[in-house]
Tab-separated table of C-alpha atoms in Angstrom:
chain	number	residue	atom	x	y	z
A	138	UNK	CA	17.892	-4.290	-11.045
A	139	UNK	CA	15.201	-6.852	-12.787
A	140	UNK	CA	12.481	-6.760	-15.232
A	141	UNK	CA	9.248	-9.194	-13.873
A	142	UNK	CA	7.183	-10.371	-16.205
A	143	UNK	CA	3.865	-12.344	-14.965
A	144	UNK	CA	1.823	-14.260	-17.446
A	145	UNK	CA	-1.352	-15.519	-16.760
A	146	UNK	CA	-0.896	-16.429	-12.929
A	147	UNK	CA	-2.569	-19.024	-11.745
A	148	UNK	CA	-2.411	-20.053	-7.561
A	149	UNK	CA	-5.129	-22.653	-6.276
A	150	UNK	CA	-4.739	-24.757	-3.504
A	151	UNK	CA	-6.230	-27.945	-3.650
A	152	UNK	CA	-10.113	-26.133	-5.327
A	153	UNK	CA	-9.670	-22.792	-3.849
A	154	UNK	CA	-8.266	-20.609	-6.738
A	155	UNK	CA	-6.383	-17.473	-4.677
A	156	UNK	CA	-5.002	-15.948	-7.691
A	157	UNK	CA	-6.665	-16.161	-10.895
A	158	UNK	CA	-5.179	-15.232	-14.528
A	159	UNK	CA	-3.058	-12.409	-13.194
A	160	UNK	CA	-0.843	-10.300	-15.796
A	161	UNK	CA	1.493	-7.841	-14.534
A	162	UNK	CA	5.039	-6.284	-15.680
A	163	UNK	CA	7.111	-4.198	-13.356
A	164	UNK	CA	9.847	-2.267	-14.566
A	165	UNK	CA	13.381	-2.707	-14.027
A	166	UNK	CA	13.872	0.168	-10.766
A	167	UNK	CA	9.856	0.578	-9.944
A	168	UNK	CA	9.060	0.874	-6.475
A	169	UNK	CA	5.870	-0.990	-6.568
A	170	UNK	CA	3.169	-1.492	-4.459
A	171	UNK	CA	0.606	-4.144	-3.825
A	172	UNK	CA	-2.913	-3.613	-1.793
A	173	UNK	CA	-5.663	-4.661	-1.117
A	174	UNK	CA	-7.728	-6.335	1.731
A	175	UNK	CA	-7.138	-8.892	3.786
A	176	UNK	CA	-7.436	-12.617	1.914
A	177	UNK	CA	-7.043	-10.742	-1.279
A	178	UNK	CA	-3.845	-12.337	-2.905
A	179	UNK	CA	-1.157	-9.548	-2.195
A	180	UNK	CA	1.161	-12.159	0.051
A	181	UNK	CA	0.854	-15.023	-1.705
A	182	UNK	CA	1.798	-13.649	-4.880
A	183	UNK	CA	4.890	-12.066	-3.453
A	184	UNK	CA	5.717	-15.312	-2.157
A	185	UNK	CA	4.938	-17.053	-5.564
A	186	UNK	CA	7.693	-14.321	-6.480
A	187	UNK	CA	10.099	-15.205	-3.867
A	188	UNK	CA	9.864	-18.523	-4.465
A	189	UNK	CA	8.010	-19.837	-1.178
A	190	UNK	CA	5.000	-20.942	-3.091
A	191	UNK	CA	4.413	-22.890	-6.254
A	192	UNK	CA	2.677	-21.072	-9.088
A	193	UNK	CA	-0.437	-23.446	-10.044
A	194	UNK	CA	-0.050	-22.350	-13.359
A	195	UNK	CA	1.418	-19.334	-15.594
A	196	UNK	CA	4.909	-18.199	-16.109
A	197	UNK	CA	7.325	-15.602	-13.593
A	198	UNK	CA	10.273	-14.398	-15.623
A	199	UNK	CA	12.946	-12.131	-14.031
A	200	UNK	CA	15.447	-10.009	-16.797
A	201	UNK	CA	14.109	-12.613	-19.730
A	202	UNK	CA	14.646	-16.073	-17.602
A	203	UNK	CA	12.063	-17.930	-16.391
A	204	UNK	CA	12.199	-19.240	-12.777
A	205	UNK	CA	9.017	-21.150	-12.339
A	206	UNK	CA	11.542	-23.872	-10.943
A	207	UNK	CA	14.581	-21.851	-9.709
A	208	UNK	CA	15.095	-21.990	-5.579
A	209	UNK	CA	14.470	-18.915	-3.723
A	210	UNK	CA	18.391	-18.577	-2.837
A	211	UNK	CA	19.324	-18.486	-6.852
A	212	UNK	CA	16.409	-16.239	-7.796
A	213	UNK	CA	17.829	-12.959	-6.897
A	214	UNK	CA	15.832	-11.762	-4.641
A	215	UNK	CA	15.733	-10.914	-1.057
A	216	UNK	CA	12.860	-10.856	1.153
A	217	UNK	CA	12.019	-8.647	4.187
A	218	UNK	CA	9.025	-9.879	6.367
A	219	UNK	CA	6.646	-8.524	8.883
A	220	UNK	CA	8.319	-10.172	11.340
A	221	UNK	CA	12.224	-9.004	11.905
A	222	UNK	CA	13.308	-13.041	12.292
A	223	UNK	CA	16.374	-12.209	13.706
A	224	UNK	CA	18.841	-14.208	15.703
A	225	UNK	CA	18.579	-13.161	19.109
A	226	UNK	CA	22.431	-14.669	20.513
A	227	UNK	CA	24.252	-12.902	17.261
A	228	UNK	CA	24.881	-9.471	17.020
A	229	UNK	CA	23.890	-6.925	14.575
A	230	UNK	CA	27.235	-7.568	12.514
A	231	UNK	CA	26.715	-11.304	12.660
A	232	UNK	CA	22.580	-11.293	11.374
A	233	UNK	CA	23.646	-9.368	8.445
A	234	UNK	CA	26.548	-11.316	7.472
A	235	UNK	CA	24.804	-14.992	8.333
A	236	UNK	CA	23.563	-15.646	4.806
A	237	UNK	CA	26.985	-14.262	2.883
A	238	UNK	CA	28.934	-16.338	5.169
A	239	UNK	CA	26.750	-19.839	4.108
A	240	UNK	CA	27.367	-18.841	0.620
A	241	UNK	CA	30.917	-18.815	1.511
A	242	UNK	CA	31.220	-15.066	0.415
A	243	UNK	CA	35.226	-14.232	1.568
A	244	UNK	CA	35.569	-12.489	4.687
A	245	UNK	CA	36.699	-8.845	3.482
A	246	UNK	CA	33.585	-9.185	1.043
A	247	UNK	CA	31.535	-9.838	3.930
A	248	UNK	CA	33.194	-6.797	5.792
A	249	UNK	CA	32.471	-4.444	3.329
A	250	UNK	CA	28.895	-5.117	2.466
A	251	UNK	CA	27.907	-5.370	5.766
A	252	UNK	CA	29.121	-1.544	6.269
A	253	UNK	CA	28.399	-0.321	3.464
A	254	UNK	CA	23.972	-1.397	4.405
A	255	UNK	CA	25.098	-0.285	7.812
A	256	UNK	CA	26.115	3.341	6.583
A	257	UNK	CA	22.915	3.692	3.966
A	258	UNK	CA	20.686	2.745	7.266
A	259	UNK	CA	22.531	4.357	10.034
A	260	UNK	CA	23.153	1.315	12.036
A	261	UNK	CA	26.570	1.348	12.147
A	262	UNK	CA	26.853	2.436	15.742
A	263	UNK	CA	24.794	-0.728	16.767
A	264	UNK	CA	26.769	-3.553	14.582
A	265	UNK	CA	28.172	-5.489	18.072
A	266	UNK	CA	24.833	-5.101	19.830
A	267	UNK	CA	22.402	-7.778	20.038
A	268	UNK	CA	18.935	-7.702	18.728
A	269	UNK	CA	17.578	-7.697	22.673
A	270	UNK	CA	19.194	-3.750	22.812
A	271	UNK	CA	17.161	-2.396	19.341
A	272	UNK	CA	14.457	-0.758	19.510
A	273	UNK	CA	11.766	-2.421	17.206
A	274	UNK	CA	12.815	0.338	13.846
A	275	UNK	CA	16.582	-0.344	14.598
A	276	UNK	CA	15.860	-3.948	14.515
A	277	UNK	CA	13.480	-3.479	11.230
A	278	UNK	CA	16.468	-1.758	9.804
A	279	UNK	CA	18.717	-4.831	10.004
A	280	UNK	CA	16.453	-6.702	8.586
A	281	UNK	CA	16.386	-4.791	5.895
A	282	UNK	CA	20.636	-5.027	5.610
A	283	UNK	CA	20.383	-8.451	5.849
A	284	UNK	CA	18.474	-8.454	2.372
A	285	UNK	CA	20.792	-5.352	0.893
A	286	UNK	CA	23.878	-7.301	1.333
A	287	UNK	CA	22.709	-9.803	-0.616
A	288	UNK	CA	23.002	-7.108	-3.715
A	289	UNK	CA	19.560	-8.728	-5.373
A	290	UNK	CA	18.182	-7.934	-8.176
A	291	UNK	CA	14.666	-7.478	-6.734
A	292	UNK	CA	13.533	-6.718	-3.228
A	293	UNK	CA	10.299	-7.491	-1.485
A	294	UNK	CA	8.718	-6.605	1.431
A	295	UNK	CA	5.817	-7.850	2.784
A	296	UNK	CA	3.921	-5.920	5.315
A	297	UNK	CA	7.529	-4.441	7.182
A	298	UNK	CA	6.008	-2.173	8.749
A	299	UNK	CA	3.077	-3.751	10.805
A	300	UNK	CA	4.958	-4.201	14.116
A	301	UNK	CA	5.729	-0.576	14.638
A	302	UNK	CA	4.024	2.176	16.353
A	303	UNK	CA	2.692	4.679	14.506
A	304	UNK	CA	5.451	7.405	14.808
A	305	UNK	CA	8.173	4.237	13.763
A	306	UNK	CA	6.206	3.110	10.865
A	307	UNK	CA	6.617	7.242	9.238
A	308	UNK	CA	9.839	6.980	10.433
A	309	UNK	CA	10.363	3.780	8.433
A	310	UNK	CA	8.367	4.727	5.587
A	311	UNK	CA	10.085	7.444	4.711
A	312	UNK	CA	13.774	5.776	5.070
A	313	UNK	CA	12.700	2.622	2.774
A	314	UNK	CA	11.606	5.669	0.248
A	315	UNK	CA	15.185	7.021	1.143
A	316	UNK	CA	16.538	3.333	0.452
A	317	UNK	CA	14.996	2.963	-3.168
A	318	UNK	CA	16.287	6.837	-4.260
A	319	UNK	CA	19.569	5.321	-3.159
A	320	UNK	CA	19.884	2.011	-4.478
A	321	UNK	CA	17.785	2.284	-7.708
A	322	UNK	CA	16.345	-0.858	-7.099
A	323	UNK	CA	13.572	-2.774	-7.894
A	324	UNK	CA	11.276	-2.995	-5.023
A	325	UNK	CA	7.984	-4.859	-4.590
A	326	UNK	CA	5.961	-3.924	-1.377
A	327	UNK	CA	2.568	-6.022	0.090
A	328	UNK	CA	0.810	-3.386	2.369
A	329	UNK	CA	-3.049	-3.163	3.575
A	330	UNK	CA	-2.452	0.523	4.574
A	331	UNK	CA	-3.296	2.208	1.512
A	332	UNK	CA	-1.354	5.607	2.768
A	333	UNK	CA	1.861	3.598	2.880
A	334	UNK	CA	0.920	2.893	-1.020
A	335	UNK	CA	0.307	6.156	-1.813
A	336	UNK	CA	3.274	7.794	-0.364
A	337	UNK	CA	5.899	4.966	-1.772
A	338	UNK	CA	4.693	3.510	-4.609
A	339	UNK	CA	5.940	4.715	-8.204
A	340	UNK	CA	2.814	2.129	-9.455
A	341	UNK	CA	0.347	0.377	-7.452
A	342	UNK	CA	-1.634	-2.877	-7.853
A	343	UNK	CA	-5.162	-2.788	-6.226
A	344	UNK	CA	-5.983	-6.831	-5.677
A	345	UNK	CA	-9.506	-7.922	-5.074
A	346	UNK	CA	-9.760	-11.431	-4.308
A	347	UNK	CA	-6.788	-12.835	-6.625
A	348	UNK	CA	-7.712	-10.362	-9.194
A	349	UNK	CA	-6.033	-6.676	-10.734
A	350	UNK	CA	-8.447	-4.003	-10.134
A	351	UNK	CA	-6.774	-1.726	-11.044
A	352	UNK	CA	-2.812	-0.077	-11.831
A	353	UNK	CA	-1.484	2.596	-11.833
A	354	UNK	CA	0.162	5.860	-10.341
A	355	UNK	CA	-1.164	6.946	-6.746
A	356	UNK	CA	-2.576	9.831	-8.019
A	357	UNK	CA	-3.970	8.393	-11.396
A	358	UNK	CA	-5.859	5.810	-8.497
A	359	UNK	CA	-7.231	8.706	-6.492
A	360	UNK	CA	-7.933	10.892	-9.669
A	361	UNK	CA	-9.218	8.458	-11.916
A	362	UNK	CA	-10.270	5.110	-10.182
A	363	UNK	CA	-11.703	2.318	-12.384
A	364	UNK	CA	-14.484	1.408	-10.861
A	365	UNK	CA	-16.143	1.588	-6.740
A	366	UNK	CA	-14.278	-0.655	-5.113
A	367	UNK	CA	-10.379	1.227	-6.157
A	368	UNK	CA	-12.639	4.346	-5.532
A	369	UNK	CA	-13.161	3.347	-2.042
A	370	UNK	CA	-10.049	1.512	-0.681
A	371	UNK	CA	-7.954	4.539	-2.486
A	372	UNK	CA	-7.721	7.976	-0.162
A	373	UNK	CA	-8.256	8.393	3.519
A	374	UNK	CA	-10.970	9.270	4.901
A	375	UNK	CA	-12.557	6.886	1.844
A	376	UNK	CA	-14.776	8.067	-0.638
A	377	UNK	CA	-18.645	8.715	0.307
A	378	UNK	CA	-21.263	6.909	-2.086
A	379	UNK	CA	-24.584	7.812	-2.719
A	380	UNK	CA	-27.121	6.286	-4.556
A	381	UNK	CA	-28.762	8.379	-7.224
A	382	UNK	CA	-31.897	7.740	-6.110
A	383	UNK	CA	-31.387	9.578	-3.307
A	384	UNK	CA	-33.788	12.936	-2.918
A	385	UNK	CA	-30.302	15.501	-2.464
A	386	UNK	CA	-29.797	13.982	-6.030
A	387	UNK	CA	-32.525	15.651	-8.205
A	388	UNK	CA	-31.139	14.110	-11.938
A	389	UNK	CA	-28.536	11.615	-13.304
A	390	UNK	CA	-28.189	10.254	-16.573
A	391	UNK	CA	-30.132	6.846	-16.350
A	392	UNK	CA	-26.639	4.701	-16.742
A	393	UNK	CA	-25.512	6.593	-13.386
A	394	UNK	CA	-26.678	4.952	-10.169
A	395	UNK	CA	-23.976	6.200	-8.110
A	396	UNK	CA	-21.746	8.968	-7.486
A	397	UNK	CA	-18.686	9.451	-5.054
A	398	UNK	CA	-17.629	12.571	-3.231
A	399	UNK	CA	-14.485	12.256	-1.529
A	400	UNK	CA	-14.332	13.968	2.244
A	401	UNK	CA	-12.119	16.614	1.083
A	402	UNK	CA	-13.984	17.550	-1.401
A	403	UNK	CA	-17.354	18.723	0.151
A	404	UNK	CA	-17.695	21.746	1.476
A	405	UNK	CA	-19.503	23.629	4.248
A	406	UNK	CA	-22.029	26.222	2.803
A	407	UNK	CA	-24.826	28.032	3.746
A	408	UNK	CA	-28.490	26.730	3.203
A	409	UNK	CA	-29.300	28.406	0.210
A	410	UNK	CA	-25.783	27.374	-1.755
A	411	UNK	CA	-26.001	23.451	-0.576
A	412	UNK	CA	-26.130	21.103	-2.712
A	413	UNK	CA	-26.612	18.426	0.330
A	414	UNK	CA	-27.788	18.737	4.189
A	415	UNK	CA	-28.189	16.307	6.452
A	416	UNK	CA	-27.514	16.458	10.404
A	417	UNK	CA	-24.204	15.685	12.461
A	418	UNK	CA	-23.912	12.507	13.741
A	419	UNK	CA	-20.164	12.952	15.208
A	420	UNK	CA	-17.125	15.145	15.100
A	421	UNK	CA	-13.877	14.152	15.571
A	422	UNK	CA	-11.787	17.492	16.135
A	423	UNK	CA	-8.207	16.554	15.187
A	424	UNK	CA	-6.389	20.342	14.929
A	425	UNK	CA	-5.543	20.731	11.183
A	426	UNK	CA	-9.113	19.473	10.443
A	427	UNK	CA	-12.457	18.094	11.565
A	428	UNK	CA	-13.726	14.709	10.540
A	429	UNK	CA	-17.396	15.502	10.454
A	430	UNK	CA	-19.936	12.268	9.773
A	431	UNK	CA	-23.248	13.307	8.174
A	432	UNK	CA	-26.795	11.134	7.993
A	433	UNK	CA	-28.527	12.528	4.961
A	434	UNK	CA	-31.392	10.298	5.521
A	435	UNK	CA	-32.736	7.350	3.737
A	436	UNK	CA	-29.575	5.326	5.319
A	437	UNK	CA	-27.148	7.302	3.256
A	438	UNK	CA	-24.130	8.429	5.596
A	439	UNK	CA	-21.021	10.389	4.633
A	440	UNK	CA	-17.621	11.922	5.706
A	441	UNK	CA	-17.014	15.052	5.133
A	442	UNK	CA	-13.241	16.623	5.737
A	443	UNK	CA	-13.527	20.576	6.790
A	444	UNK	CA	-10.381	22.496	7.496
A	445	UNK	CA	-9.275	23.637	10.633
A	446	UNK	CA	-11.266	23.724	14.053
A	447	UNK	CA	-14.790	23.486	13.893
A	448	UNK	CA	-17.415	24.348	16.690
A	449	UNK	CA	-20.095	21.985	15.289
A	450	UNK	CA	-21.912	20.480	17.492
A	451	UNK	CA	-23.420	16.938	17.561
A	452	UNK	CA	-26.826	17.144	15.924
A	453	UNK	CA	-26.115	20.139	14.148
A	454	UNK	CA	-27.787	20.850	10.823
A	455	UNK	CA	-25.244	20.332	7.612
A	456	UNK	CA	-24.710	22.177	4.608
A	457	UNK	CA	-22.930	20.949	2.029
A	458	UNK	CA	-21.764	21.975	-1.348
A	459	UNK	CA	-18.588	20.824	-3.834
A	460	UNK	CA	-17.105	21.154	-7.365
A	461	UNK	CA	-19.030	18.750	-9.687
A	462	UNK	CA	-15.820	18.036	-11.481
A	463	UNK	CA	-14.638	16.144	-8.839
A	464	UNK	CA	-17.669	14.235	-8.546
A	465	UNK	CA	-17.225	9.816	-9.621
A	466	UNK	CA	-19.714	8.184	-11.607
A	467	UNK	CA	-20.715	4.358	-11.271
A	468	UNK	CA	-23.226	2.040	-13.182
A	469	UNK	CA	-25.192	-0.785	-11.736
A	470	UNK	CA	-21.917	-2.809	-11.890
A	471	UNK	CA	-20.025	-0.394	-9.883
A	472	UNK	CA	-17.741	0.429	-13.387
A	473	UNK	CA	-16.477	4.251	-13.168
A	474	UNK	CA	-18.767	6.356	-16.352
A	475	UNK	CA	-17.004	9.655	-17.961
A	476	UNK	CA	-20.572	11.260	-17.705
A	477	UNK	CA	-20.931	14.336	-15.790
A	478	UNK	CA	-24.157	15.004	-14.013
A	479	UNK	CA	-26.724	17.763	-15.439
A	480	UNK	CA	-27.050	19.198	-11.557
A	481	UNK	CA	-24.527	18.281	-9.055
């Protein structure tokens, strides 16, 4: 396990700056997490970590050394990409073992790493089978022994679970999660999919073109966002904004020209308890709950999360009502305020 320590991070190439003045410490064992959109920074600055890209400027120390200049294969890290990069004519065994063999790791060394990853990913009944004979999680899960043999210090993963369908990638999720319980490891994962965040990460960094947002726990994102923009990428269906000005909204404190009502959190009422109506654009019925979206007029549109089945109908009048406690408050500048509104 590894401490990393990033000081003032600079990445430009040629005048594009991609990552500007970052700071950043992850703890030695800390799953964590970085997201954001695309073209926001998250890949490049795992690679600056890895050692694939040059940092323009700043420092990267891992457990108190600096390794600004130390090659990727003496860092102590191991990388697992989107793309499983395995060799198609060597078998499962023989992927896995490639990189301890050109380090001229002895053979029972080899042997016993190799099925000792096997065993933690339950792959060992497919170590003398090609890659062409894995399905695509079986061959994600080699990929991912080919970086625990290596024993690093820190392992990162950039965007491993793209490739798979959707039942594969929960599948997947949920062993990697397994994988970090096990190993105690540090782990630093680049996803777009903020639900993958929020379901592994002990801490997660919200990046905004090459810049910290915000970081924190999942739920001290969701609960307590910094300002609009971790507001919105944070929580699926994302959160609904409306604009003060907006006739539902009768008073705000003047600094408030925002608020944010996540889906779950509105409720359907009756006329005379709403604190919103509007009329149903579209329902999407999905068994647990409905997904209905909601114009209030004046071009404000929202999502609103109701449990269970629904028999709304398409251009159905909407009442609405929630808990003003769990109502977000932004300035002008999209900045999160602590003020609570006088009628919500």
């Amino acid at each position: 396990m590894a401490d990393l320590l990033l000081t003032n991070i600079h990445k430009s190439y040629d005048k594009t700056e991609v990552i500007a003045n970052l700071n950043l410490t992850i703890k030695s064992g800390e799953f964590m997490v970085f997201v954001g959109p695309s073209g926001c920074g998250k890949s490049t600055l795992l690679r600056m970590i890895a050692g694939l890209e040059d940092i323009s400027s700043g420092t990267l120390t891992i457990n108190d050394e600096i390794v600004n200049d130390v090659v990727p294969a003496e860092r102590g890290v191991a990388m697992v990409f989107q793309s499983y990069a395995l060799y198609p004519h060597m078998t499962v065994f023989d992927n896995m073992a490639f990189g301890l063999r050109q380090s001229k790791t002895p053979k029972p060394e080899i042997e016993r790493r190799v099925n000792g990853a096997a065993s933690i990913l339950q792959i060992t009944d497919y170590l003398k089978r090609l890659p062409k004979h894995l399905s695509g999680g079986q061959r994600q899960r080699v990929a991912i022994g080919r970086a625990i043999v290596r024993d690093p210090k820190v392992f990162l993963f950039d965007e491993p679970l793209s490739n798979l369908d959707a039942a594969l990638r929960v599948q997947t999720r949920i062993e990697i999660a397994k994988l970090h319980n096990d190993l105690d490891a540090t782990m630093i994962y680049v996803t777009h999919d903020q639900v993958e965040a929020m379901t592994l990460a002990d801490r997660i960094v919200v990046l905004n073109a090459g810049h910290i947002e915000q970081v924190g726990s999942p739920l001290e994102l969701y609960n307590s966002p910094a300002n609009k923009f971790v507001a919105g990428f944070i929580g699926s269906p994302k959160m609904n904004f409306i604009p003060t000005t907006h006739k539902a909204l009768t008073s705000a404190p003047d600094n408030v020209t925002e608020i944010g009502i996540r889906p779950e959190h509105l409720i359907h009422t009756t006329k005379a308890k709403a604190k919103l109506n509007g009329r149903l654009r579209h329902i999407e019925q999905l068994g647990e709950y409905a997904l209905a979206y909601i114009d209030l007029g004046n071009d404000v549109e929202i999502t609103a999360k109701l449990e269970g089945e629904s028999g709304l109908q398409h251009g159905a009048d909407m009442y609405l009502t929630f808990d003003a406690k769990k109502v977000h408050h932004f300035d002008s500048n999209g900045v999160t305020l602590s003020t609570t509104m006088a009628s919500a």
